[in-house]
Amino acid sequence: MGEGDGCDGWVLKQPMSARSGEFKKHRPALPGPVRDWNLLRADGEGSWAEARWGGWGCRAGRGCGRGGPDCVAGGPRARSPLPLQGSAGTRSGVPSPPDAPMAQFVFESDLHSLLQLDAPIPNAPPARWQRKAKEAAGPAPSPMRAANRSHSAGRTPGRTPGKSSSKVQTTPSKPGGDRYIPHRSASQMEVASFLLSKENQPENNQTPTKKEHQKAWALNLNGFDVEEAKILRLSGKPQNAPEGYQNRLKVLYSQKATPGSSRKTCRYIPSLPDRILDAPEIRNDYYLNLVDWSSGNVLAVALDNSVYLWNASSGDILQLLQMEQPGDYVSSVAWIKEGNYLAVGTSNAEVQLWDVQQQKRLRNMTSHSARVGSLCWNSYILSSGSRSGHIHHHDVRVAEHHVATLSGHSQEVCGLCWAPDGRHLASGGNDNLVNVWPSAPGEGGWVPLQTFTQHQGAVKAVAWCPWQSNVLATGGGTSDRHIRIWNVCSGACLSAVDAHSQVCSILWSPHYKELISGHGFAQNQLVIWKYPTMAKVAELKGHTARVLSLTMSPDGVTVASAAADETLRLWRCFELDPARRREREKASAAKSSLIHQGIR
């Protein structure tokens, strides 16, 4: 009986005759009501049949009309077995319980005979037992038998008879995406919004010169031409348009080879340094900037109380200066853009200016109250940062050299860098702050344009993007270990990557549009990052102690790393291939020719 019935019956076993279908009464009439008789087995004469007894004519409409006093319809005992009480008989013309199951059996037999089919249904799927038997028998020995198999087998026939169909690959093997579904990470929806809003604005009658000026500014700020920007980036990347096309998006291309047969050009990056120089007694101080490479291909290195010059072209070494007072040491060095003057910061709060050709000190500028750990040039303005947290601007052309004081740090200023266009100065300090200063004071004086507080450690690594003057890269110390890319115009953090170690220095490579960073414990390695994805390109290992400073050669090919293991290693990690070198030389020659024609 199912869940919710008012009464449960008894299960009885009695011998029966399969021919007559009549029960042999070997026991007296069963007490209690009979509800349902289900013949479960009838194997022949003398076999046993199981009958389930229930109630007939129940007062609650559940078929229990002859129950004992303990049968309560719908009560809490409705699910429990009933006691054997009551007697068999008839009530209101209802047949007695022994006759009721016989009538039920006759009804089921008649129903089965009416529903029985004389022939199988055509084109019907086989029964489950037939499919199991066919699978257990194995495949057909003849291919023709498999080919002539009926389509009613419930399976779609394969393309080749007798051959198991291969698994269809629904996911592409390469993460290139679908041809018609763009990559969200590479799409530029901000540019799309700007172009849509620009169409609704009235046209301004501007002169061609002003339009070119605005286009140059937009290219400098955004890093790409907005009018030719690809809004949706699909799986395939088109080739660069040839020279002479007004719009690179309207160029038609024809594919000559399949993508699978195209070979990727791999760039070789040496894992070993090109040269190793000794740097004895170099100070293991994170806050100092002890190396710089001039435009004349001369490398300046500060070793304790001395400054040495190494000519990378000839290999000559020259000692430029040595501190006179015992205990004093050189804390920073910086070349002027032309490469003929060297600025030297000392531990006794002095800034010295040296003429390298004559090996002569030109002047000694004393305006700081603590050691000068960072220096940076902007034309004839020399900016110096000290342990006191102040930044001083020195005009080296005049006697009163101290022209400005910038107060934005509460601890030592360990990183200084002027933007390539000379409009902004970035400073990093031991107070975990990054300040962006204007080149001229505003109405409120010398106030930072931007202050970034996301770093959790000292910020020494500060570098501007050479081809996009509003992009700044900074790196944090041991407590932070992150490299962050900033847009100084909007103040937004474009990206942040965990370097997993102390970031000591950052440089940009204009040849490949990459970054290289120097790190401390535990790997003491140099890491090359792809911009703007910040994907790791290569790791250069060799130093046995933390990297203190990085500097790049004037041709942008070699990077010099000074480390606390008292070695100076030169890495040729941005070597140009011959084709790219010829293109760069051609572009440089065309630019110099254009400048020469403009001067004439």
Coordinates of C-alpha atoms in Angstrom, one line a residue:
M1 CA 0.0 0.0 0.0
G2 CA 1.2 3.4 -0.8
E3 CA 2.1 6.3 1.5
G4 CA -1.0 7.9 3.0
D5 CA -3.3 4.8 3.0
G6 CA -5.5 4.4 6.0
C7 CA -4.8 0.7 6.6
D8 CA -2.1 -1.8 6.0
G9 CA -2.9 -5.4 5.3
W10 CA -1.4 -8.8 5.7
V11 CA 0.6 -10.8 3.2
L12 CA -0.6 -14.3 2.8
K13 CA 0.7 -17.3 0.8
Q14 CA -1.7 -19.9 -0.5
P15 CA -1.3 -22.7 -3.1
M16 CA -3.2 -22.1 -6.3
S17 CA -3.8 -23.7 -9.7
A18 CA -2.4 -21.7 -12.6
R19 CA -5.0 -23.4 -14.9
S20 CA -8.2 -22.5 -13.1
G21 CA -6.9 -19.5 -11.3
E22 CA -8.9 -20.5 -8.2
F23 CA -7.4 -20.5 -4.7
K24 CA -7.4 -23.7 -2.8
K25 CA -8.7 -23.0 0.6
H26 CA -6.2 -24.7 2.9
R27 CA -7.0 -22.3 5.7
P28 CA -10.2 -20.7 7.0
A29 CA -11.5 -17.4 5.9
L30 CA -9.1 -14.7 6.8
P31 CA -10.2 -12.3 9.5
G32 CA -10.1 -8.7 8.7
P33 CA -10.8 -6.8 5.6
V34 CA -9.4 -7.5 2.2
R35 CA -8.4 -4.5 0.0
D36 CA -6.3 -5.6 -2.9
W37 CA -5.0 -8.9 -4.3
N38 CA -1.9 -8.8 -6.5
L39 CA -0.8 -12.1 -8.0
L40 CA 3.0 -11.9 -8.0
R41 CA 3.9 -15.4 -9.0
A42 CA 2.1 -18.3 -10.7
D43 CA 4.6 -20.8 -11.9
G44 CA 2.2 -23.7 -12.1
E45 CA 0.4 -26.3 -10.1
G46 CA 1.4 -26.2 -6.5
S47 CA 3.3 -22.8 -6.7
W48 CA 2.7 -20.1 -4.2
A49 CA 1.0 -16.8 -4.9
E50 CA 1.3 -13.7 -2.7
A51 CA -1.8 -11.8 -1.9
R52 CA -1.9 -8.4 -0.1
W53 CA -4.9 -7.9 2.1
G54 CA -6.3 -4.6 2.7
G55 CA -9.7 -3.2 3.7
W56 CA -13.0 -3.1 1.9
G57 CA -15.6 -0.4 2.3
C58 CA -13.5 1.8 4.6
R59 CA -15.6 4.5 6.4
A60 CA -13.1 7.2 5.4
G61 CA -13.2 6.2 1.8
R62 CA -10.0 4.2 2.0
G63 CA -11.5 0.7 1.7
C64 CA -11.4 -0.3 5.4
G65 CA -14.9 -1.1 6.5
R66 CA -14.3 -4.3 8.4
G67 CA -11.5 -3.4 10.7
G68 CA -11.2 -3.9 14.3
P69 CA -11.7 -1.4 17.1
D70 CA -8.0 -0.3 16.8
C71 CA -8.4 0.8 13.1
V72 CA -8.8 4.6 13.1
A73 CA -9.0 6.0 9.6
G74 CA -6.5 8.8 9.2
G75 CA -5.2 8.4 12.8
P76 CA -1.6 8.1 13.9
R77 CA -1.8 4.2 13.7
A78 CA -2.9 4.3 10.1
R79 CA 0.6 3.2 8.9
S80 CA 1.1 0.4 11.4
P81 CA -0.1 -3.2 10.8
L82 CA -3.6 -4.0 12.0
P83 CA -4.3 -6.7 14.5
L84 CA -6.0 -9.9 13.3
Q85 CA -9.5 -9.1 14.4
G86 CA -12.9 -9.4 12.8
S87 CA -14.5 -12.1 10.6
A88 CA -15.1 -12.7 6.9
G89 CA -18.5 -12.1 5.4
T90 CA -20.5 -9.9 3.2
R91 CA -21.8 -6.4 3.6
S92 CA -24.3 -4.6 1.5
G93 CA -23.9 -7.0 -1.4
V94 CA -20.1 -6.7 -1.4
P95 CA -18.5 -10.1 -2.0
S96 CA -16.6 -11.8 0.8
P97 CA -12.9 -11.4 0.8
P98 CA -12.1 -14.8 -0.7
D99 CA -14.2 -14.0 -3.7
A100 CA -12.9 -10.4 -4.2
P101 CA -9.4 -11.3 -5.2
M102 CA -10.8 -13.7 -7.8
A103 CA -12.8 -10.9 -9.4
Q104 CA -9.7 -8.7 -9.4
F105 CA -7.7 -11.4 -11.1
V106 CA -10.3 -11.9 -13.8
F107 CA -10.4 -8.1 -14.5
E108 CA -6.6 -8.0 -14.8
S109 CA -6.6 -11.0 -17.2
D110 CA -9.3 -9.4 -19.4
L111 CA -7.4 -6.1 -19.4
H112 CA -4.1 -7.8 -20.4
S113 CA -5.8 -9.7 -23.2
L114 CA -7.3 -6.5 -24.6
L115 CA -4.0 -4.7 -24.5
Q116 CA -1.9 -7.5 -25.9
L117 CA -0.5 -6.9 -29.4
D118 CA -0.4 -9.6 -32.0
A119 CA 2.6 -8.1 -33.8
P120 CA 5.5 -5.8 -32.8
I121 CA 5.2 -2.1 -33.4
P122 CA 7.1 -1.2 -36.6
N123 CA 10.0 1.2 -36.4
A124 CA 10.0 1.1 -32.7
P125 CA 13.2 1.2 -30.7
P126 CA 14.3 -2.1 -29.3
A127 CA 13.7 -3.0 -25.7
R128 CA 16.4 -2.5 -23.1
W129 CA 17.1 -6.2 -22.8
Q130 CA 17.5 -6.4 -26.5
R131 CA 20.1 -3.6 -26.5
K132 CA 22.0 -5.1 -23.7
A133 CA 22.1 -8.5 -25.4
K134 CA 23.4 -6.9 -28.6
E135 CA 26.1 -5.0 -26.8
A136 CA 27.2 -8.1 -24.9
A137 CA 27.4 -10.0 -28.2
G138 CA 30.0 -7.5 -29.5
P139 CA 30.3 -5.8 -32.9
A140 CA 29.2 -7.5 -36.1
P141 CA 31.9 -9.6 -37.8
S142 CA 31.2 -8.2 -41.2
P143 CA 31.3 -4.5 -42.1
M144 CA 28.3 -4.9 -44.4
R145 CA 26.2 -6.1 -41.6
A146 CA 27.1 -3.0 -39.6
A147 CA 26.4 -0.9 -42.7
N148 CA 22.9 -2.5 -43.2
R149 CA 22.0 -1.9 -39.6
S150 CA 18.6 -0.3 -39.2
H151 CA 18.4 3.3 -38.1
S152 CA 16.0 2.3 -35.5
A153 CA 18.9 1.2 -33.3
G154 CA 18.6 4.5 -31.4
R155 CA 22.1 5.7 -32.5
T156 CA 23.2 7.9 -35.3
P157 CA 25.2 6.0 -37.8
G158 CA 28.9 7.0 -38.2
R159 CA 30.5 8.5 -41.3
T160 CA 32.5 5.4 -41.9
P161 CA 30.7 2.0 -41.6
G162 CA 32.1 -0.3 -38.9
K163 CA 34.4 2.4 -37.6
S164 CA 33.9 4.1 -34.2
S165 CA 33.5 7.8 -34.6
S166 CA 36.2 9.9 -33.0
K167 CA 35.4 12.2 -30.1
V168 CA 34.4 15.6 -31.3
Q169 CA 36.6 18.3 -29.7
T170 CA 34.3 21.1 -28.5
T171 CA 36.9 23.2 -26.8
P172 CA 39.7 24.7 -29.0
S173 CA 43.2 23.5 -28.2
K174 CA 44.6 27.0 -28.2
P175 CA 43.1 29.8 -26.1
G176 CA 42.6 32.0 -29.1
G177 CA 38.9 32.4 -28.7
D178 CA 36.2 32.3 -31.4
R179 CA 36.6 34.4 -34.5
Y180 CA 33.5 36.4 -33.9
I181 CA 33.8 36.8 -30.1
P182 CA 36.1 39.7 -29.1
H183 CA 38.5 39.5 -26.2
R184 CA 37.3 41.7 -23.4
S185 CA 40.8 42.3 -22.0
A186 CA 42.1 43.7 -25.3
S187 CA 39.0 45.7 -26.2
Q188 CA 39.0 49.4 -25.8
M189 CA 35.4 50.3 -24.8
E190 CA 36.5 53.7 -23.4
V191 CA 37.6 54.7 -26.9
A192 CA 34.3 53.5 -28.4
S193 CA 32.4 55.7 -25.9
F194 CA 34.6 58.7 -26.7
L195 CA 34.1 58.3 -30.4
L196 CA 30.3 57.9 -30.1
S197 CA 30.1 61.0 -28.0
K198 CA 32.4 62.9 -30.3
E199 CA 30.0 62.3 -33.3
N200 CA 27.2 64.2 -31.5
Q201 CA 29.4 67.3 -30.9
P202 CA 29.4 70.1 -33.5
E203 CA 32.4 70.3 -35.8
N204 CA 35.0 72.9 -34.9
N205 CA 36.6 74.9 -37.7
Q206 CA 40.2 74.3 -36.7
T207 CA 43.3 75.0 -38.8
P208 CA 45.3 72.0 -40.0
T209 CA 48.1 73.1 -37.7
K210 CA 45.9 73.0 -34.6
K211 CA 44.5 69.7 -35.6
E212 CA 48.0 68.2 -35.9
H213 CA 48.9 69.7 -32.6
Q214 CA 45.8 68.1 -30.9
K215 CA 46.6 64.8 -32.6
A216 CA 50.1 64.9 -31.3
W217 CA 48.9 65.6 -27.8
A218 CA 46.4 62.8 -27.9
L219 CA 49.0 60.4 -29.2
N220 CA 51.3 61.4 -26.4
L221 CA 48.7 61.0 -23.7
N222 CA 47.0 57.8 -24.9
G223 CA 49.9 56.1 -26.5
F224 CA 48.0 55.4 -29.8
D225 CA 45.9 57.2 -32.4
V226 CA 42.3 57.4 -31.2
E227 CA 41.0 57.6 -34.8
E228 CA 42.7 54.3 -35.8
A229 CA 42.2 52.4 -32.5
K230 CA 40.8 48.9 -32.7
I231 CA 37.8 48.9 -30.4
L232 CA 37.1 45.1 -30.6
R233 CA 40.1 42.8 -30.6
L234 CA 39.2 39.4 -32.2
S235 CA 41.3 36.2 -32.3
G236 CA 43.4 37.2 -35.3
K237 CA 45.8 40.1 -35.3
P238 CA 46.3 41.8 -38.7
Q239 CA 49.6 42.8 -40.1
N240 CA 50.8 46.4 -39.9
A241 CA 49.5 48.5 -42.8
P242 CA 52.1 49.6 -45.4
E243 CA 53.2 53.2 -45.6
G244 CA 50.9 55.6 -47.4
Y245 CA 47.5 54.5 -46.1
Q246 CA 45.4 57.2 -44.5
N247 CA 43.5 54.7 -42.3
R248 CA 45.0 51.4 -41.2
L249 CA 41.6 50.0 -40.4
K250 CA 40.5 50.1 -44.0
V251 CA 43.3 48.0 -45.5
L252 CA 42.4 44.6 -47.1
Y253 CA 44.6 41.6 -46.4
S254 CA 44.9 38.2 -48.0
Q255 CA 46.2 35.3 -46.1
K256 CA 48.9 33.4 -47.9
A257 CA 49.6 30.7 -45.3
T258 CA 47.5 28.9 -42.8
P259 CA 47.9 30.0 -39.2
G260 CA 49.2 26.5 -38.2
S261 CA 52.0 26.7 -40.7
S262 CA 53.1 30.2 -39.7
R263 CA 56.2 30.2 -37.5
K264 CA 56.5 32.5 -34.6
T265 CA 59.7 34.6 -34.4
C266 CA 61.3 34.0 -31.1
R267 CA 63.6 36.5 -29.5
Y268 CA 66.7 35.3 -27.9
I269 CA 67.6 36.7 -24.5
P270 CA 70.9 35.6 -23.1
S271 CA 70.6 34.1 -19.6
L272 CA 74.2 34.9 -18.8
P273 CA 75.8 38.4 -18.5
D274 CA 78.0 39.7 -21.3
R275 CA 80.6 41.0 -18.9
I276 CA 81.2 41.0 -15.1
L277 CA 83.1 43.8 -13.5
D278 CA 84.4 44.0 -9.9
A279 CA 82.9 46.6 -7.7
P280 CA 84.7 46.4 -4.4
E281 CA 83.5 48.2 -1.3
I282 CA 80.2 49.2 -2.9
R283 CA 77.8 50.2 -0.2
N284 CA 74.9 47.8 0.5
D285 CA 72.3 50.5 1.1
Y286 CA 68.9 50.2 -0.5
Y287 CA 68.3 54.0 -0.5
L288 CA 71.4 55.0 -2.5
N289 CA 71.7 55.4 -6.3
L290 CA 75.3 54.4 -7.1
V291 CA 75.5 53.8 -10.9
D292 CA 74.6 55.9 -14.0
W293 CA 75.4 55.5 -17.8
S294 CA 76.0 58.7 -19.8
S295 CA 75.1 59.4 -23.4
G296 CA 78.8 59.3 -24.2
N297 CA 78.9 55.6 -23.3
V298 CA 80.7 56.1 -20.0
L299 CA 79.6 54.3 -16.8
A300 CA 80.0 56.0 -13.5
V301 CA 80.2 53.9 -10.3
A302 CA 80.4 55.1 -6.7
L303 CA 82.5 52.8 -4.6
D304 CA 82.5 53.9 -0.9
N305 CA 84.3 57.2 -0.9
S306 CA 85.4 57.2 -4.6
V307 CA 83.8 57.6 -8.1
Y308 CA 85.2 55.5 -11.0
L309 CA 84.5 56.0 -14.7
W310 CA 84.5 53.0 -17.1
N311 CA 84.5 53.7 -20.8
A312 CA 82.4 51.0 -22.4
S313 CA 83.8 51.7 -25.9
S314 CA 87.5 51.5 -25.0
G315 CA 87.4 49.7 -21.7
D316 CA 89.5 52.4 -19.9
I317 CA 88.9 53.0 -16.2
L318 CA 89.5 56.3 -14.5
Q319 CA 89.1 57.4 -10.9
L320 CA 87.4 60.7 -10.9
L321 CA 87.4 61.7 -7.2
Q322 CA 87.9 60.5 -3.7
M323 CA 86.4 62.0 -0.5
E324 CA 88.9 63.8 1.7
Q325 CA 87.3 63.3 5.1
P326 CA 87.4 59.8 6.6
G327 CA 83.9 58.3 7.1
D328 CA 82.4 60.3 4.2
Y329 CA 81.1 58.4 1.2
V330 CA 79.4 59.0 -2.2
S331 CA 75.7 58.4 -1.9
S332 CA 74.5 59.2 -5.5
V333 CA 75.7 60.0 -9.1
A334 CA 73.8 61.4 -12.1
W335 CA 75.0 62.4 -15.6
I336 CA 73.6 65.4 -17.4
K337 CA 71.9 64.7 -20.7
E338 CA 74.8 65.8 -22.8
G339 CA 77.2 63.5 -20.9
N340 CA 80.0 66.0 -20.1
Y341 CA 79.1 66.8 -16.5
L342 CA 78.5 64.5 -13.6
A343 CA 76.6 65.4 -10.4
V344 CA 77.8 63.7 -7.2
G345 CA 75.8 63.5 -3.9
T346 CA 77.7 62.9 -0.7
S347 CA 77.0 61.7 2.8
N348 CA 77.9 65.2 4.2
A349 CA 74.9 66.8 2.5
E350 CA 76.9 68.2 -0.5
V351 CA 76.1 68.2 -4.2
Q352 CA 79.2 68.4 -6.3
L353 CA 79.4 69.2 -10.0
W354 CA 82.3 67.7 -12.0
D355 CA 83.7 68.3 -15.5
V356 CA 84.7 64.9 -16.7
Q357 CA 86.9 66.0 -19.6
Q358 CA 89.0 68.1 -17.4
Q359 CA 88.6 66.0 -14.3
K360 CA 87.8 69.1 -12.3
R361 CA 85.2 70.0 -9.7
L362 CA 83.2 73.0 -11.0
R363 CA 81.2 73.8 -7.9
N364 CA 80.1 72.5 -4.5
M365 CA 76.4 73.2 -3.6
T366 CA 75.4 73.0 0.0
S367 CA 71.7 73.5 0.8
H368 CA 70.7 70.1 2.3
S369 CA 70.9 69.2 6.0
A370 CA 71.4 65.4 5.4
R371 CA 72.9 63.0 2.9
V372 CA 71.8 63.3 -0.7
G373 CA 70.7 59.9 -1.9
S374 CA 69.0 60.7 -5.2
L375 CA 69.8 63.0 -8.1
C376 CA 68.1 63.7 -11.5
W377 CA 68.7 66.3 -14.3
N378 CA 66.1 68.3 -16.2
S379 CA 68.1 70.4 -18.7
Y380 CA 70.1 72.9 -16.5
I381 CA 68.0 72.1 -13.4
L382 CA 69.4 69.6 -11.0
S383 CA 67.0 68.0 -8.5
S384 CA 68.4 66.4 -5.4
G385 CA 66.6 64.4 -2.6
S386 CA 68.0 64.0 0.9
R387 CA 67.4 62.0 4.0
S388 CA 65.5 64.9 5.5
G389 CA 62.6 64.4 3.1
H390 CA 63.2 67.6 1.1
I391 CA 63.8 68.0 -2.6
H392 CA 65.9 70.9 -3.8
H393 CA 66.0 72.4 -7.3
H394 CA 69.5 73.7 -8.3
D395 CA 70.0 76.1 -11.3
V396 CA 73.6 75.3 -12.1
R397 CA 73.9 78.4 -14.3
V398 CA 73.7 81.0 -11.6
A399 CA 75.5 81.6 -8.3
E400 CA 72.4 81.3 -6.2
H401 CA 71.7 77.8 -7.3
H402 CA 69.0 76.9 -4.8
V403 CA 65.8 78.0 -6.6
A404 CA 63.1 75.8 -5.0
T405 CA 62.3 73.4 -2.1
L406 CA 59.7 70.6 -2.4
S407 CA 58.4 69.3 0.9
G408 CA 56.2 66.2 0.3
H409 CA 57.9 63.4 2.1
S410 CA 58.4 62.8 5.8
Q411 CA 61.3 60.4 5.4
E412 CA 64.3 60.0 3.1
V413 CA 63.8 60.6 -0.7
C414 CA 65.3 57.5 -2.4
G415 CA 63.9 57.9 -5.9
L416 CA 63.8 60.8 -8.3
C417 CA 63.0 60.8 -12.0
W418 CA 62.1 63.6 -14.5
A419 CA 59.6 62.8 -17.3
P420 CA 61.1 62.7 -20.8
D421 CA 59.2 65.9 -21.8
G422 CA 60.4 67.7 -18.6
R423 CA 56.8 68.5 -17.4
H424 CA 56.7 66.3 -14.3
L425 CA 59.0 65.1 -11.6
A426 CA 58.3 61.8 -9.8
S427 CA 59.7 61.2 -6.3
G428 CA 59.6 58.1 -4.1
G429 CA 60.4 58.0 -0.4
N430 CA 60.8 55.8 2.6
D431 CA 57.4 56.9 3.8
N432 CA 55.8 54.7 1.1
L433 CA 54.6 57.7 -0.9
V434 CA 55.0 58.6 -4.6
N435 CA 54.6 62.2 -5.4
V436 CA 54.2 63.8 -8.9
W437 CA 55.4 67.4 -9.0
P438 CA 55.0 70.0 -11.7
S439 CA 57.9 71.7 -13.4
A440 CA 56.7 75.1 -12.2
P441 CA 55.0 76.2 -9.1
G442 CA 51.2 76.7 -9.2
E443 CA 49.0 79.2 -7.4
G444 CA 49.5 77.4 -4.1
G445 CA 53.2 77.0 -4.5
W446 CA 55.1 73.7 -4.9
V447 CA 52.2 71.3 -4.3
P448 CA 52.2 67.7 -5.7
L449 CA 49.8 67.1 -8.6
Q450 CA 49.3 63.5 -7.6
T451 CA 50.2 61.5 -4.4
F452 CA 50.0 57.7 -4.6
T453 CA 49.7 55.9 -1.3
Q454 CA 49.0 52.3 -2.5
H455 CA 52.6 51.1 -1.8
Q456 CA 53.2 49.4 1.5
G457 CA 57.0 49.8 1.5
A458 CA 59.7 52.2 0.6
V459 CA 59.6 53.4 -3.1
K460 CA 63.0 53.7 -4.7
A461 CA 62.2 52.3 -8.2
V462 CA 60.7 55.2 -10.2
A463 CA 60.8 55.4 -14.0
W464 CA 58.8 57.2 -16.7
C465 CA 57.6 55.6 -19.9
P466 CA 59.8 57.0 -22.8
W467 CA 57.1 56.8 -25.4
Q468 CA 54.1 57.8 -23.2
S469 CA 55.0 60.7 -21.0
N470 CA 52.0 60.4 -18.7
V471 CA 52.7 56.8 -17.6
L472 CA 54.9 56.1 -14.5
A473 CA 56.2 52.8 -13.2
T474 CA 57.1 52.4 -9.5
G475 CA 58.3 49.6 -7.3
G476 CA 58.0 49.0 -3.6
G477 CA 60.4 47.5 -1.1
T478 CA 60.3 44.4 1.0
S479 CA 57.0 45.2 2.7
D480 CA 55.3 45.8 -0.6
R481 CA 57.1 43.8 -3.4
H482 CA 54.7 45.2 -6.1
I483 CA 55.3 47.0 -9.4
R484 CA 52.6 49.5 -10.2
I485 CA 51.8 51.4 -13.4
W486 CA 50.2 54.8 -13.1
N487 CA 48.5 57.3 -15.3
V488 CA 49.6 60.6 -13.7
C489 CA 46.9 62.6 -15.6
S490 CA 44.0 60.8 -14.2
G491 CA 45.7 59.3 -11.1
A492 CA 44.5 55.8 -11.9
C493 CA 46.6 52.7 -11.3
L494 CA 46.7 51.0 -14.7
S495 CA 48.1 47.7 -13.4
A496 CA 49.8 46.1 -10.4
V497 CA 51.9 43.0 -10.4
D498 CA 53.3 41.1 -7.4
A499 CA 57.1 40.7 -7.9
H500 CA 57.5 38.4 -4.9
S501 CA 60.6 40.2 -3.8
Q502 CA 62.0 43.7 -3.1
V503 CA 62.0 46.0 -6.1
C504 CA 65.2 48.0 -6.2
S505 CA 65.1 49.6 -9.7
I506 CA 63.0 49.8 -12.9
L507 CA 64.0 50.7 -16.4
W508 CA 62.0 51.0 -19.7
S509 CA 63.1 49.5 -23.0
P510 CA 61.9 51.6 -26.0
H511 CA 63.0 48.9 -28.4
Y512 CA 60.6 46.2 -27.3
K513 CA 58.2 48.2 -25.1
E514 CA 59.2 46.2 -22.0
L515 CA 60.3 46.9 -18.5
I516 CA 63.2 45.4 -16.6
S517 CA 63.3 45.4 -12.8
G518 CA 66.0 44.5 -10.3
H519 CA 65.1 42.5 -7.1
G520 CA 66.5 41.4 -3.8
F521 CA 66.0 38.4 -1.6
A522 CA 65.4 35.6 -2.4
Q523 CA 66.4 35.2 -6.1
N524 CA 68.4 38.5 -6.5
Q525 CA 67.3 38.4 -10.2
L526 CA 66.5 40.8 -13.0
V527 CA 63.0 40.3 -14.5
I528 CA 61.8 41.5 -17.9
W529 CA 58.1 42.4 -18.2
K530 CA 56.0 42.9 -21.3
Y531 CA 54.0 46.2 -21.3
P532 CA 51.1 46.7 -20.9
T533 CA 50.1 43.1 -20.0
M534 CA 52.9 42.8 -17.4
A535 CA 53.6 39.3 -18.5
K536 CA 56.9 37.9 -17.4
V537 CA 59.2 37.5 -20.4
A538 CA 62.5 36.3 -18.8
E539 CA 64.5 36.1 -15.6
L540 CA 68.2 36.9 -15.5
K541 CA 69.9 35.2 -12.5
G542 CA 73.5 35.4 -11.5
H543 CA 73.9 37.8 -8.5
T544 CA 74.4 36.2 -5.1
A545 CA 73.1 39.3 -3.2
R546 CA 70.4 41.8 -3.8
V547 CA 70.5 44.1 -6.8
L548 CA 71.0 47.7 -5.7
S549 CA 70.7 49.8 -8.9
L550 CA 70.1 49.4 -12.7
T551 CA 71.2 51.7 -15.5
M552 CA 70.9 51.3 -19.3
S553 CA 73.4 52.0 -22.1
P554 CA 72.7 54.9 -24.5
D555 CA 71.8 52.6 -27.3
G556 CA 69.2 50.8 -25.1
V557 CA 70.7 47.4 -25.6
T558 CA 72.7 46.7 -22.5
V559 CA 71.6 46.9 -18.8
A560 CA 74.2 47.3 -16.0
S561 CA 73.2 45.9 -12.6
A562 CA 75.1 46.8 -9.4
A563 CA 74.6 44.4 -6.5
A564 CA 75.6 43.9 -3.0
D565 CA 77.9 40.9 -4.0
E566 CA 80.4 43.6 -5.2
T567 CA 79.9 42.9 -8.9
L568 CA 78.7 44.9 -11.8
R569 CA 77.1 42.7 -14.5
L570 CA 76.3 43.8 -18.1
W571 CA 73.3 42.1 -19.7
R572 CA 72.6 42.4 -23.4
C573 CA 68.9 41.6 -23.0
F574 CA 67.5 44.1 -25.5
E575 CA 69.6 43.2 -28.6
L576 CA 68.0 44.3 -31.8
D577 CA 67.7 42.0 -34.8
P578 CA 69.2 43.2 -38.1
A579 CA 65.8 44.1 -39.7
R580 CA 64.7 46.1 -36.7
R581 CA 68.1 47.8 -36.4
R582 CA 67.9 48.9 -40.1
E583 CA 64.4 50.3 -39.6
R584 CA 65.5 52.3 -36.5
E585 CA 68.5 53.6 -38.3
K586 CA 66.4 54.7 -41.2
A587 CA 63.9 56.4 -39.0
S588 CA 66.7 58.2 -37.1
A589 CA 68.3 59.4 -40.4
A590 CA 64.9 60.7 -41.7
K591 CA 64.3 62.5 -38.4
S592 CA 67.7 64.2 -38.4
S593 CA 67.2 65.2 -42.1
L594 CA 63.9 66.7 -41.3
I595 CA 65.4 68.7 -38.4
H596 CA 68.2 69.9 -40.6
Q597 CA 65.8 71.1 -43.2
G598 CA 63.7 72.9 -40.6
I599 CA 66.8 74.7 -39.3
R600 CA 67.9 75.8 -42.7

